[in-house]
Each structure stands twice: as C-alpha cells, then as structure tokens.
Amino acid sequence: MSDDLKKGLEGVLVAESGLSSIDGDVGRLIYRGYTIEDLARGASYEEVLYLLWNGHLPTADELEPFADALMDEREVDDTVLATMEKLAEADEQPMAALRTAVSMFSAYEPEDDADPEDLDATLRKGRRITAKIPTALAAFERYRLGEEPVDPNPELGLAANFLYMLTGEVPDDIAAETFDQALILHADHGLNASTFTSMVIGSTMADIYSAVTGGISALSGPLHGGANQDVMEVLIEIDESELDHREWVEQATEQGRRIPGFGHRVYNVKDPRAKILQERSKELAENGEDKWYNYTTTIEQYLTDEKGLGEKGIAPNVDFYSGSVYYQLGIPIDMYTPIFAMSRAGGWIAHVLEYQEDNRLIRPRARYTGPQDQEFVPLEER
C-alpha cells in the first residue's frame, strides 16, 4: 500500500464510472458518451436524467411515462411547506432550507421500508427527490417574498415549471429553453466534491435521502458551489461603479483582485459549458438587456488575451456565464447554488446507484503526524 500523500485526493482513482468524462486539456465533457454540446442543444433535462439513470437516451415511448412519473411526484407535503415558511421567516439561507427540505422528504417516502440493496427502489426514491426539490425551492422563495407558493403546472416540463412556480407566470420559450439547458449543463461533472460526498454516504448503504442531503451540504461550501453568485455580485459592482466596465476590470486586476469564474480544478482551457451559456446569454441580451453580456465578454477578452490568463491555463468556467444568465432570467442571486443542487441531484443519484451496484465501503487512510510514546499521567497528578 502506497504511503504517498495526495492532498485533496488529487489524481487519485477511487472508482470506475460510465456516467461522465472530462478532458480538461481540450475542453470536452461527455455524459455516457454524448457530448455536452449535443445534449444541451438537442435534449431536454428529463432526457438527460433518463440517460444518466438508465444508460441510454429514451425513445419517445420511454420518455413519456418517465416524464409523467416525475410530474406525478412534484407535490410536497404541507408540513414541508410549513417548514419552508418558517425558515423563510427566520431568514435562513436557501441552501440550508433545501438541505432541510430533502431531509423532510424522507418522512413521507412510501417505500421507506425498502431493502437498501434494492436499487430499483432507490432509483424511485431518487426520482421523488428530483421531482420535489424544485417545488420546495420555489415555495421557499415565494414565502421570502411574502407570497403563497404556486402549485406545480402539469403542462410544463421540470425547468419551465420551476420558473412558473417561482414567478407565477408561464415563462416564454427562450427563458424555458435557457433554463432547461442550464440544468443539463450542471447535471453531472465527474467526482467533484459533492458527488464524491454522496458516493461516500452511499457506500455505507445509507438511504438516498442521506446521500443527496450530504451532496447539498458539500455544494454549499464557497469553494464548490458559490462562484456564480460571486460573479454576479462583481457584475453588479461594475454596473454601480462610475467607471466604464473595461476601466473597472483593469483597475481591479491592477489592485490584485481576483475575478471569480476563472480557472477550474480540471479544465486548462475554456469550460465547454461556459461556451454554451455564453451563447444563451447573448440570445437573452438580444431580446432584453445587453449590459450583462457586454460586461462578461469584455472581462473574458481582457483577462484571457491582454492579461495572458489563457496562456496560463486559466479560462472562464461554467460559473462565469451561469450567474448572468440566471440574473437575466430574474432568479434571485442567492438561489443560484440551490439551482445548481436542483440539477446536480440527478447526477448524485446516478453515481450512488452506479457505485452501489458493486459496492465497497469507502475508507481511506490518513498519515499520522501526532506524538508517539506519550506517558499517561492520572487526572489527580496532572
């Protein structure tokens, strides 16, 4: 057994997976062999969930009952809604509220007595979690605004329905397609911190509610899930500044400020998901306000070309464009990371199921660096 220390498990292989693959040198991301570009531009989020959970893209005959089953599970118990209201009144953080909601979902699980090794039952539980998260999140936001929750609309897909429950208005096609695409882009991304957390929990054969709750907790950390919120806060700071946005970024970098949304643990080139969201940001700008798109493209051009970050392997990641896209869709800034979780829950569930098919309890070691041969002194003599 090697004694080499790999801080942060950098470069350590801990599992085999057929779910997603990343080539950080060329900027390539695939889900089960399909490029993210093809899926984002040609599939729905429901189709991608089916792909991740079942191993292949659905036919029309397979998709309809799958989407219907998700739709049938959208409603949450009144007790969950009452708790969301109490948390909104207490000014709880949205990610913490979501963590609480998912824990509560298990209290109303109709298959709570299923064998932990019954992976079909686990998948059905995962489907219920995925269907209910948008409802709980939207209700929490409505309560924060002093308004009543909006019931799910059975005529709308998961993405459009979330926007509908958030605002009370059916979104237009551009908004619905953009948000659906954003969910696809965030559905899975290898063994990131939150996915690995879910897998560790799943390896104990704990229930899928525990695994997803753990994933939410890991994603809530600022080093993992909060960069898109940071990006939008910087863009708002630029907008409120008296400086031109080009002058602002020049001055900020000269002062040593780090611009969020640049650099990635895996990618050495521009994140392929960022390229797709940049296209959507441009489309939204053409149909509304264009300043956010102008700010992001100016910052990218300046940092990449003139400051040489591209040559150093530091390029825009998905968060650099997702923040402004969500803002253009009218989504509150502190809901960005919960939306990330809403999408990524599908990937967490897929990884837990995949790992449990050939399960082995995850149990790494630590190198001991403490003292040796300490002499014990009884309490009365210390």
mmCIF file of C-alpha atoms in Angstrom:
data_model
loop_
_atom_site.group_PDB
_atom_site.id
_atom_site.type_symbol
_atom_site.label_atom_id
_atom_site.label_comp_id
_atom_site.label_asym_id
_atom_site.label_seq_id
_atom_site.Cartn_x
_atom_site.Cartn_y
_atom_site.Cartn_z
ATOM 1 C CA MET A 1 0.000 0.000 0.000
ATOM 2 C CA SER A 2 1.475 3.334 -1.078
ATOM 3 C CA ASP A 3 2.297 5.923 1.561
ATOM 4 C CA ASP A 4 2.302 8.772 -0.984
ATOM 5 C CA LEU A 5 0.188 11.642 0.306
ATOM 6 C CA LYS A 6 -2.351 13.048 -2.170
ATOM 7 C CA LYS A 7 -3.834 16.180 -0.613
ATOM 8 C CA GLY A 8 -7.426 16.639 -1.720
ATOM 9 C CA LEU A 9 -7.204 13.186 -3.366
ATOM 10 C CA GLU A 10 -5.570 14.952 -6.306
ATOM 11 C CA GLY A 11 -5.169 12.464 -9.167
ATOM 12 C CA VAL A 12 -6.341 9.504 -7.076
ATOM 13 C CA LEU A 13 -8.607 6.986 -8.825
ATOM 14 C CA VAL A 14 -11.278 5.770 -6.404
ATOM 15 C CA ALA A 15 -13.931 4.348 -8.729
ATOM 16 C CA GLU A 16 -14.844 3.433 -12.281
ATOM 17 C CA SER A 17 -17.791 5.255 -13.842
ATOM 18 C CA GLY A 18 -19.655 5.236 -17.110
ATOM 19 C CA LEU A 19 -21.550 8.429 -16.339
ATOM 20 C CA SER A 20 -19.400 11.394 -17.347
ATOM 21 C CA SER A 21 -15.892 12.091 -18.570
ATOM 22 C CA ILE A 22 -13.883 15.317 -18.703
ATOM 23 C CA ASP A 23 -10.873 16.124 -20.872
ATOM 24 C CA GLY A 24 -9.585 19.307 -19.331
ATOM 25 C CA ASP A 25 -6.889 19.874 -21.928
ATOM 26 C CA VAL A 26 -9.261 20.191 -24.872
ATOM 27 C CA GLY A 27 -12.408 21.286 -23.012
ATOM 28 C CA ARG A 28 -14.527 18.189 -23.624
ATOM 29 C CA LEU A 29 -17.347 16.897 -21.413
ATOM 30 C CA ILE A 30 -19.457 13.847 -22.184
ATOM 31 C CA TYR A 31 -22.364 12.138 -20.456
ATOM 32 C CA ARG A 32 -22.399 8.420 -21.248
ATOM 33 C CA GLY A 33 -20.539 9.085 -24.498
ATOM 34 C CA TYR A 34 -22.651 12.030 -25.700
ATOM 35 C CA THR A 35 -21.002 15.432 -25.920
ATOM 36 C CA ILE A 36 -22.407 18.116 -23.688
ATOM 37 C CA GLU A 37 -22.936 20.287 -26.754
ATOM 38 C CA ASP A 38 -25.215 17.728 -28.415
ATOM 39 C CA LEU A 39 -27.188 17.104 -25.234
ATOM 40 C CA ALA A 40 -27.575 20.764 -24.315
ATOM 41 C CA ARG A 41 -28.715 21.755 -27.782
ATOM 42 C CA GLY A 42 -30.785 18.699 -28.636
ATOM 43 C CA ALA A 43 -32.175 17.094 -25.483
ATOM 44 C CA SER A 44 -34.332 18.087 -22.517
ATOM 45 C CA TYR A 45 -33.295 17.813 -18.879
ATOM 46 C CA GLU A 46 -35.734 14.901 -18.499
ATOM 47 C CA GLU A 47 -33.989 13.089 -21.363
ATOM 48 C CA VAL A 48 -30.618 13.649 -19.699
ATOM 49 C CA LEU A 49 -31.933 12.330 -16.377
ATOM 50 C CA TYR A 50 -33.160 9.237 -18.179
ATOM 51 C CA LEU A 51 -29.752 8.858 -19.829
ATOM 52 C CA LEU A 52 -27.861 9.143 -16.547
ATOM 53 C CA TRP A 53 -30.197 6.813 -14.653
ATOM 54 C CA ASN A 54 -30.840 4.208 -17.359
ATOM 55 C CA GLY A 55 -27.749 4.226 -19.550
ATOM 56 C CA HIS A 56 -29.301 5.290 -22.837
ATOM 57 C CA LEU A 57 -31.323 8.143 -24.298
ATOM 58 C CA PRO A 58 -35.046 7.407 -24.197
ATOM 59 C CA THR A 59 -37.284 6.803 -27.140
ATOM 60 C CA ALA A 60 -40.462 8.841 -27.303
ATOM 61 C CA ASP A 61 -42.357 5.858 -25.866
ATOM 62 C CA GLU A 62 -39.895 5.642 -22.956
ATOM 63 C CA LEU A 63 -39.712 9.369 -22.281
ATOM 64 C CA GLU A 64 -43.431 9.997 -21.909
ATOM 65 C CA PRO A 65 -44.035 7.674 -18.923
ATOM 66 C CA PHE A 66 -40.708 8.731 -17.384
ATOM 67 C CA ALA A 67 -41.614 12.427 -17.567
ATOM 68 C CA ASP A 68 -45.134 11.662 -16.329
ATOM 69 C CA ALA A 69 -43.717 9.806 -13.326
ATOM 70 C CA LEU A 70 -41.531 12.801 -12.454
ATOM 71 C CA MET A 71 -44.530 15.095 -12.875
ATOM 72 C CA ASP A 72 -46.663 12.961 -10.570
ATOM 73 C CA GLU A 73 -44.109 13.311 -7.755
ATOM 74 C CA ARG A 74 -43.825 17.126 -7.736
ATOM 75 C CA GLU A 75 -46.121 17.901 -4.843
ATOM 76 C CA VAL A 76 -44.615 18.110 -1.355
ATOM 77 C CA ASP A 77 -46.368 17.550 1.955
ATOM 78 C CA ASP A 78 -47.950 20.523 3.679
ATOM 79 C CA THR A 79 -45.595 20.008 6.632
ATOM 80 C CA VAL A 80 -42.623 20.592 4.341
ATOM 81 C CA LEU A 81 -44.238 23.769 3.027
ATOM 82 C CA ALA A 82 -44.931 24.961 6.563
ATOM 83 C CA THR A 83 -41.288 24.396 7.430
ATOM 84 C CA MET A 84 -40.167 26.327 4.353
ATOM 85 C CA GLU A 85 -42.368 29.195 5.514
ATOM 86 C CA LYS A 86 -40.828 29.139 8.998
ATOM 87 C CA LEU A 87 -37.307 29.068 7.550
ATOM 88 C CA ALA A 88 -38.108 31.975 5.234
ATOM 89 C CA GLU A 89 -39.399 33.972 8.204
ATOM 90 C CA ALA A 90 -36.169 33.151 10.068
ATOM 91 C CA ASP A 91 -34.117 34.460 7.104
ATOM 92 C CA GLU A 92 -32.470 31.065 6.603
ATOM 93 C CA GLN A 93 -30.012 30.622 3.736
ATOM 94 C CA PRO A 94 -31.602 28.924 0.695
ATOM 95 C CA MET A 95 -29.078 26.053 0.649
ATOM 96 C CA ALA A 96 -29.770 25.318 4.310
ATOM 97 C CA ALA A 97 -33.509 25.416 3.628
ATOM 98 C CA LEU A 98 -33.037 22.979 0.744
ATOM 99 C CA ARG A 99 -30.958 20.659 2.942
ATOM 100 C CA THR A 100 -33.786 20.642 5.475
ATOM 101 C CA ALA A 101 -36.439 20.041 2.824
ATOM 102 C CA VAL A 102 -34.712 16.985 1.367
ATOM 103 C CA SER A 103 -34.290 15.515 4.856
ATOM 104 C CA MET A 104 -38.009 16.041 5.443
ATOM 105 C CA PHE A 105 -38.988 14.394 2.148
ATOM 106 C CA SER A 106 -37.931 11.047 3.609
ATOM 107 C CA ALA A 107 -40.635 11.271 6.275
ATOM 108 C CA TYR A 108 -43.244 10.909 3.520
ATOM 109 C CA GLU A 109 -41.416 8.260 1.468
ATOM 110 C CA PRO A 110 -43.888 5.491 0.551
ATOM 111 C CA GLU A 111 -41.069 2.933 0.230
ATOM 112 C CA ASP A 112 -39.224 3.821 3.424
ATOM 113 C CA ASP A 113 -39.011 0.153 4.398
ATOM 114 C CA ALA A 114 -37.341 -0.934 1.130
ATOM 115 C CA ASP A 115 -34.176 -3.015 1.359
ATOM 116 C CA PRO A 116 -31.098 -0.741 0.992
ATOM 117 C CA GLU A 117 -29.827 -3.157 -1.657
ATOM 118 C CA ASP A 118 -32.996 -2.772 -3.745
ATOM 119 C CA LEU A 119 -31.546 -0.346 -6.282
ATOM 120 C CA ASP A 120 -34.808 -0.105 -8.203
ATOM 121 C CA ALA A 121 -36.455 1.252 -5.062
ATOM 122 C CA THR A 122 -33.507 3.600 -4.547
ATOM 123 C CA LEU A 123 -33.993 4.936 -8.068
ATOM 124 C CA ARG A 124 -37.688 5.538 -7.438
ATOM 125 C CA LYS A 125 -36.784 7.422 -4.258
ATOM 126 C CA GLY A 126 -34.256 9.445 -6.235
ATOM 127 C CA ARG A 127 -36.931 10.293 -8.778
ATOM 128 C CA ARG A 128 -39.148 11.623 -5.998
ATOM 129 C CA ILE A 129 -36.329 13.758 -4.601
ATOM 130 C CA THR A 130 -35.540 15.184 -8.031
ATOM 131 C CA ALA A 131 -39.192 15.995 -8.700
ATOM 132 C CA LYS A 132 -39.808 17.644 -5.316
ATOM 133 C CA ILE A 133 -36.696 19.817 -4.995
ATOM 134 C CA PRO A 134 -37.970 22.486 -7.459
ATOM 135 C CA THR A 135 -41.305 22.693 -5.620
ATOM 136 C CA ALA A 136 -39.702 23.166 -2.209
ATOM 137 C CA LEU A 137 -37.179 25.710 -3.510
ATOM 138 C CA ALA A 138 -39.792 27.771 -5.323
ATOM 139 C CA ALA A 139 -42.065 27.716 -2.262
ATOM 140 C CA PHE A 140 -39.216 28.940 -0.048
ATOM 141 C CA GLU A 141 -38.586 31.866 -2.381
ATOM 142 C CA ARG A 142 -42.295 32.725 -2.557
ATOM 143 C CA TYR A 143 -42.510 32.749 1.230
ATOM 144 C CA ARG A 144 -39.479 35.058 1.390
ATOM 145 C CA LEU A 145 -41.402 37.475 -0.821
ATOM 146 C CA GLY A 146 -44.453 37.272 1.428
ATOM 147 C CA GLU A 147 -46.418 35.366 -1.202
ATOM 148 C CA GLU A 148 -48.107 31.972 -1.280
ATOM 149 C CA PRO A 149 -46.487 29.070 -3.157
ATOM 150 C CA VAL A 150 -47.618 28.321 -6.692
ATOM 151 C CA ASP A 151 -48.799 24.764 -7.349
ATOM 152 C CA PRO A 152 -46.883 22.747 -9.962
ATOM 153 C CA ASN A 153 -48.204 23.020 -13.509
ATOM 154 C CA PRO A 154 -48.697 19.556 -15.081
ATOM 155 C CA GLU A 155 -48.469 21.056 -18.555
ATOM 156 C CA LEU A 156 -44.847 22.168 -18.089
ATOM 157 C CA GLY A 157 -41.540 20.333 -18.024
ATOM 158 C CA LEU A 158 -39.279 20.441 -14.975
ATOM 159 C CA ALA A 159 -37.339 23.557 -15.999
ATOM 160 C CA ALA A 160 -40.308 25.635 -17.169
ATOM 161 C CA ASN A 161 -42.361 24.511 -14.189
ATOM 162 C CA PHE A 162 -39.725 25.756 -11.739
ATOM 163 C CA LEU A 163 -39.716 29.210 -13.333
ATOM 164 C CA TYR A 164 -43.507 29.156 -13.274
ATOM 165 C CA MET A 165 -43.647 28.243 -9.572
ATOM 166 C CA LEU A 166 -41.054 30.920 -8.840
ATOM 167 C CA THR A 167 -42.893 33.774 -10.570
ATOM 168 C CA GLY A 168 -46.482 32.631 -11.044
ATOM 169 C CA GLU A 169 -46.140 33.235 -14.789
ATOM 170 C CA VAL A 170 -45.511 30.720 -17.545
ATOM 171 C CA PRO A 171 -42.041 31.517 -18.948
ATOM 172 C CA ASP A 172 -41.556 32.307 -22.611
ATOM 173 C CA ASP A 173 -39.846 29.754 -24.835
ATOM 174 C CA ILE A 174 -36.416 31.412 -24.674
ATOM 175 C CA ALA A 175 -36.401 31.523 -20.874
ATOM 176 C CA ALA A 176 -37.652 27.946 -20.547
ATOM 177 C CA GLU A 177 -35.148 26.585 -23.074
ATOM 178 C CA THR A 178 -32.286 28.520 -21.499
ATOM 179 C CA PHE A 179 -33.025 27.252 -18.004
ATOM 180 C CA ASP A 180 -33.541 23.697 -19.244
ATOM 181 C CA GLN A 181 -30.147 23.911 -20.935
ATOM 182 C CA ALA A 182 -28.531 25.219 -17.755
ATOM 183 C CA LEU A 183 -29.889 22.236 -15.823
ATOM 184 C CA ILE A 184 -28.420 19.863 -18.405
ATOM 185 C CA LEU A 185 -25.010 21.532 -18.181
ATOM 186 C CA HIS A 186 -24.919 21.131 -14.390
ATOM 187 C CA ALA A 187 -26.337 17.596 -14.168
ATOM 188 C CA ASP A 188 -23.020 15.781 -13.746
ATOM 189 C CA HIS A 189 -19.313 16.511 -13.719
ATOM 190 C CA GLY A 190 -17.227 13.578 -12.581
ATOM 191 C CA LEU A 191 -16.216 13.057 -8.962
ATOM 192 C CA ASN A 192 -16.422 16.639 -7.751
ATOM 193 C CA ALA A 193 -16.634 17.250 -4.013
ATOM 194 C CA SER A 194 -20.409 16.987 -3.693
ATOM 195 C CA THR A 195 -20.683 13.910 -5.919
ATOM 196 C CA PHE A 196 -17.901 12.180 -4.013
ATOM 197 C CA THR A 197 -19.601 13.089 -0.736
ATOM 198 C CA SER A 198 -22.821 11.477 -1.960
ATOM 199 C CA MET A 199 -20.896 8.390 -3.038
ATOM 200 C CA VAL A 200 -19.139 8.072 0.331
ATOM 201 C CA ILE A 201 -22.511 8.207 2.073
ATOM 202 C CA GLY A 202 -23.996 5.796 -0.457
ATOM 203 C CA SER A 203 -21.130 3.360 0.111
ATOM 204 C CA THR A 204 -22.378 2.871 3.682
ATOM 205 C CA MET A 205 -25.735 1.815 2.176
ATOM 206 C CA ALA A 206 -27.405 4.782 3.851
ATOM 207 C CA ASP A 207 -30.590 5.829 2.065
ATOM 208 C CA ILE A 208 -30.545 8.119 -0.962
ATOM 209 C CA TYR A 209 -32.075 10.960 1.064
ATOM 210 C CA SER A 210 -28.959 10.956 3.238
ATOM 211 C CA ALA A 211 -26.705 10.874 0.179
ATOM 212 C CA VAL A 212 -28.443 13.812 -1.512
ATOM 213 C CA THR A 213 -28.536 15.791 1.735
ATOM 214 C CA GLY A 214 -24.784 15.233 2.034
ATOM 215 C CA GLY A 215 -24.277 16.386 -1.531
ATOM 216 C CA ILE A 216 -26.201 19.579 -0.806
ATOM 217 C CA SER A 217 -24.068 20.194 2.273
ATOM 218 C CA ALA A 218 -20.847 19.787 0.301
ATOM 219 C CA LEU A 219 -22.086 22.004 -2.517
ATOM 220 C CA SER A 220 -22.960 24.778 -0.084
ATOM 221 C CA GLY A 221 -19.276 25.450 0.608
ATOM 222 C CA PRO A 222 -17.912 28.588 -1.119
ATOM 223 C CA LEU A 223 -15.052 26.645 -2.725
ATOM 224 C CA HIS A 224 -17.520 24.431 -4.596
ATOM 225 C CA GLY A 225 -20.926 25.858 -5.430
ATOM 226 C CA GLY A 226 -20.951 29.585 -4.904
ATOM 227 C CA ALA A 227 -18.827 31.020 -7.703
ATOM 228 C CA ASN A 228 -21.737 32.001 -9.972
ATOM 229 C CA GLN A 229 -23.175 34.114 -7.168
ATOM 230 C CA ASP A 230 -19.760 35.739 -6.707
ATOM 231 C CA VAL A 231 -19.588 36.510 -10.435
ATOM 232 C CA MET A 232 -22.967 38.223 -10.434
ATOM 233 C CA GLU A 233 -22.093 40.289 -7.392
ATOM 234 C CA VAL A 234 -18.965 41.520 -9.212
ATOM 235 C CA LEU A 235 -21.017 42.367 -12.308
ATOM 236 C CA ILE A 236 -23.442 44.365 -10.176
ATOM 237 C CA GLU A 237 -20.499 46.154 -8.566
ATOM 238 C CA ILE A 238 -19.276 47.054 -12.062
ATOM 239 C CA ASP A 239 -22.735 48.277 -13.034
ATOM 240 C CA GLU A 240 -22.940 50.517 -9.965
ATOM 241 C CA SER A 241 -19.430 51.870 -10.454
ATOM 242 C CA GLU A 242 -18.723 55.238 -12.048
ATOM 243 C CA LEU A 243 -16.075 53.550 -14.186
ATOM 244 C CA ASP A 244 -16.553 52.073 -17.631
ATOM 245 C CA HIS A 245 -16.620 48.271 -17.311
ATOM 246 C CA ARG A 246 -13.335 47.969 -19.191
ATOM 247 C CA GLU A 247 -11.725 50.508 -16.861
ATOM 248 C CA TRP A 248 -13.179 48.756 -13.832
ATOM 249 C CA VAL A 249 -11.648 45.373 -14.649
ATOM 250 C CA GLU A 250 -8.292 46.966 -15.483
ATOM 251 C CA GLN A 251 -8.241 48.791 -12.163
ATOM 252 C CA ALA A 252 -9.406 45.731 -10.223
ATOM 253 C CA THR A 253 -6.691 43.483 -11.643
ATOM 254 C CA GLU A 254 -4.030 46.128 -11.061
ATOM 255 C CA GLN A 255 -5.121 46.156 -7.413
ATOM 256 C CA GLY A 256 -4.688 42.393 -7.266
ATOM 257 C CA ARG A 257 -8.374 41.486 -7.139
ATOM 258 C CA ARG A 258 -9.273 38.026 -8.307
ATOM 259 C CA ILE A 259 -12.195 37.922 -10.740
ATOM 260 C CA PRO A 260 -14.444 34.945 -9.886
ATOM 261 C CA GLY A 261 -15.467 32.484 -12.573
ATOM 262 C CA PHE A 262 -11.961 31.977 -13.959
ATOM 263 C CA GLY A 263 -9.964 28.794 -13.523
ATOM 264 C CA HIS A 264 -11.060 25.245 -12.797
ATOM 265 C CA ARG A 265 -9.613 22.254 -10.973
ATOM 266 C CA VAL A 266 -9.967 20.141 -14.125
ATOM 267 C CA TYR A 267 -10.092 22.434 -17.185
ATOM 268 C CA ASN A 268 -6.971 24.073 -18.606
ATOM 269 C CA VAL A 269 -8.997 25.723 -21.384
ATOM 270 C CA LYS A 270 -12.409 27.346 -21.536
ATOM 271 C CA ASP A 271 -15.093 25.203 -19.936
ATOM 272 C CA PRO A 272 -17.347 23.846 -22.735
ATOM 273 C CA ARG A 273 -20.370 24.607 -20.571
ATOM 274 C CA ALA A 274 -19.294 28.254 -20.389
ATOM 275 C CA LYS A 275 -19.272 28.435 -24.190
ATOM 276 C CA ILE A 276 -22.865 27.203 -24.361
ATOM 277 C CA LEU A 277 -24.111 29.557 -21.659
ATOM 278 C CA GLN A 278 -22.314 32.448 -23.339
ATOM 279 C CA GLU A 279 -24.429 31.760 -26.420
ATOM 280 C CA ARG A 280 -27.582 31.782 -24.303
ATOM 281 C CA SER A 281 -26.512 34.987 -22.567
ATOM 282 C CA LYS A 282 -26.110 36.607 -25.969
ATOM 283 C CA GLU A 283 -29.546 35.417 -27.058
ATOM 284 C CA LEU A 284 -31.129 36.759 -23.887
ATOM 285 C CA ALA A 285 -29.296 40.062 -24.412
ATOM 286 C CA GLU A 286 -30.674 40.360 -27.922
ATOM 287 C CA ASN A 287 -34.185 40.010 -26.514
ATOM 288 C CA GLY A 288 -33.684 42.229 -23.475
ATOM 289 C CA GLU A 289 -30.898 43.999 -21.581
ATOM 290 C CA ASP A 290 -27.439 43.552 -23.098
ATOM 291 C CA LYS A 291 -25.151 45.073 -20.458
ATOM 292 C CA TRP A 292 -24.518 41.835 -18.538
ATOM 293 C CA TYR A 293 -23.425 40.060 -21.696
ATOM 294 C CA ASN A 294 -21.218 43.013 -22.594
ATOM 295 C CA TYR A 295 -19.605 43.017 -19.156
ATOM 296 C CA THR A 296 -18.784 39.307 -19.205
ATOM 297 C CA THR A 297 -17.405 39.257 -22.736
ATOM 298 C CA THR A 298 -15.253 42.323 -22.058
ATOM 299 C CA ILE A 299 -13.846 40.784 -18.886
ATOM 300 C CA GLU A 300 -13.149 37.480 -20.640
ATOM 301 C CA GLN A 301 -11.378 39.169 -23.550
ATOM 302 C CA TYR A 302 -9.269 41.377 -21.283
ATOM 303 C CA LEU A 303 -8.203 38.643 -18.852
ATOM 304 C CA THR A 304 -7.673 35.983 -21.496
ATOM 305 C CA ASP A 305 -5.845 37.969 -24.163
ATOM 306 C CA GLU A 306 -4.366 41.050 -22.560
ATOM 307 C CA LYS A 307 -3.577 39.648 -19.121
ATOM 308 C CA GLY A 308 -2.483 36.295 -20.548
ATOM 309 C CA LEU A 309 -4.595 34.049 -18.341
ATOM 310 C CA GLY A 310 -5.400 31.831 -21.307
ATOM 311 C CA GLU A 311 -1.716 31.045 -21.783
ATOM 312 C CA LYS A 312 -1.557 30.040 -18.107
ATOM 313 C CA GLY A 313 -4.455 27.597 -18.445
ATOM 314 C CA ILE A 314 -6.843 29.885 -16.551
ATOM 315 C CA ALA A 315 -10.063 30.311 -18.524
ATOM 316 C CA PRO A 316 -13.762 31.009 -17.902
ATOM 317 C CA ASN A 317 -15.624 28.190 -16.180
ATOM 318 C CA VAL A 318 -19.336 27.473 -16.215
ATOM 319 C CA ASP A 319 -19.995 29.846 -13.316
ATOM 320 C CA PHE A 320 -18.675 32.853 -15.215
ATOM 321 C CA TYR A 321 -21.688 32.827 -17.535
ATOM 322 C CA SER A 322 -24.329 30.986 -15.489
ATOM 323 C CA GLY A 323 -24.586 33.840 -12.986
ATOM 324 C CA SER A 324 -25.528 36.462 -15.553
ATOM 325 C CA VAL A 325 -27.839 34.024 -17.372
ATOM 326 C CA TYR A 326 -29.771 33.329 -14.167
ATOM 327 C CA TYR A 327 -29.911 37.052 -13.438
ATOM 328 C CA GLN A 328 -31.312 37.714 -16.897
ATOM 329 C CA LEU A 329 -33.976 35.107 -16.123
ATOM 330 C CA GLY A 330 -34.938 37.045 -12.989
ATOM 331 C CA ILE A 331 -33.676 34.454 -10.492
ATOM 332 C CA PRO A 332 -32.511 35.813 -7.104
ATOM 333 C CA ILE A 333 -28.741 35.689 -6.663
ATOM 334 C CA ASP A 334 -28.705 33.576 -3.521
ATOM 335 C CA MET A 335 -30.797 30.933 -5.310
ATOM 336 C CA TYR A 336 -28.034 30.167 -7.826
ATOM 337 C CA THR A 337 -26.320 27.465 -5.754
ATOM 338 C CA PRO A 338 -29.623 25.777 -4.795
ATOM 339 C CA ILE A 339 -30.445 25.666 -8.513
ATOM 340 C CA PHE A 340 -27.061 24.017 -9.056
ATOM 341 C CA ALA A 341 -28.109 21.421 -6.462
ATOM 342 C CA MET A 342 -31.509 21.022 -8.124
ATOM 343 C CA SER A 343 -29.759 19.981 -11.314
ATOM 344 C CA ARG A 344 -26.840 18.050 -9.816
ATOM 345 C CA ALA A 345 -29.120 15.906 -7.645
ATOM 346 C CA GLY A 346 -29.743 13.800 -10.757
ATOM 347 C CA GLY A 347 -26.017 13.184 -11.079
ATOM 348 C CA TRP A 348 -25.581 12.426 -7.375
ATOM 349 C CA ILE A 349 -28.335 9.829 -7.568
ATOM 350 C CA ALA A 350 -26.821 8.276 -10.689
ATOM 351 C CA HIS A 351 -23.378 7.974 -9.079
ATOM 352 C CA VAL A 352 -24.750 6.432 -5.884
ATOM 353 C CA LEU A 353 -26.706 3.854 -7.870
ATOM 354 C CA GLU A 354 -23.727 3.068 -10.080
ATOM 355 C CA TYR A 355 -21.377 2.678 -7.130
ATOM 356 C CA GLN A 356 -23.801 0.529 -5.136
ATOM 357 C CA GLU A 357 -24.016 -1.970 -7.995
ATOM 358 C CA ASP A 358 -20.543 -3.141 -6.931
ATOM 359 C CA ASN A 359 -20.333 -1.531 -3.536
ATOM 360 C CA ARG A 360 -17.310 -1.283 -1.296
ATOM 361 C CA LEU A 361 -17.295 0.919 1.780
ATOM 362 C CA ILE A 362 -15.114 3.969 1.084
ATOM 363 C CA ARG A 363 -12.487 4.106 3.814
ATOM 364 C CA PRO A 364 -9.230 5.984 3.043
ATOM 365 C CA ARG A 365 -6.314 6.366 5.439
ATOM 366 C CA ALA A 366 -4.583 9.357 6.947
ATOM 367 C CA ARG A 367 -0.876 9.659 7.686
ATOM 368 C CA TYR A 368 -0.423 10.061 11.418
ATOM 369 C CA THR A 369 1.684 13.101 12.351
ATOM 370 C CA GLY A 370 0.978 13.270 16.082
ATOM 371 C CA PRO A 371 3.253 12.436 19.024
ATOM 372 C CA GLN A 372 4.452 8.923 19.909
ATOM 373 C CA ASP A 373 5.018 7.189 23.260
ATOM 374 C CA GLN A 374 3.268 9.742 25.424
ATOM 375 C CA GLU A 375 3.380 8.860 29.105
ATOM 376 C CA PHE A 376 -0.086 8.818 30.659
ATOM 377 C CA VAL A 377 -0.496 10.840 33.855
ATOM 378 C CA PRO A 378 -3.555 10.193 36.055
ATOM 379 C CA LEU A 379 -6.019 13.079 36.395
ATOM 380 C CA GLU A 380 -5.192 13.795 40.021
ATOM 381 C CA GLU A 381 -1.490 14.158 39.149
ATOM 382 C CA ARG A 382 -1.797 16.493 36.144
#
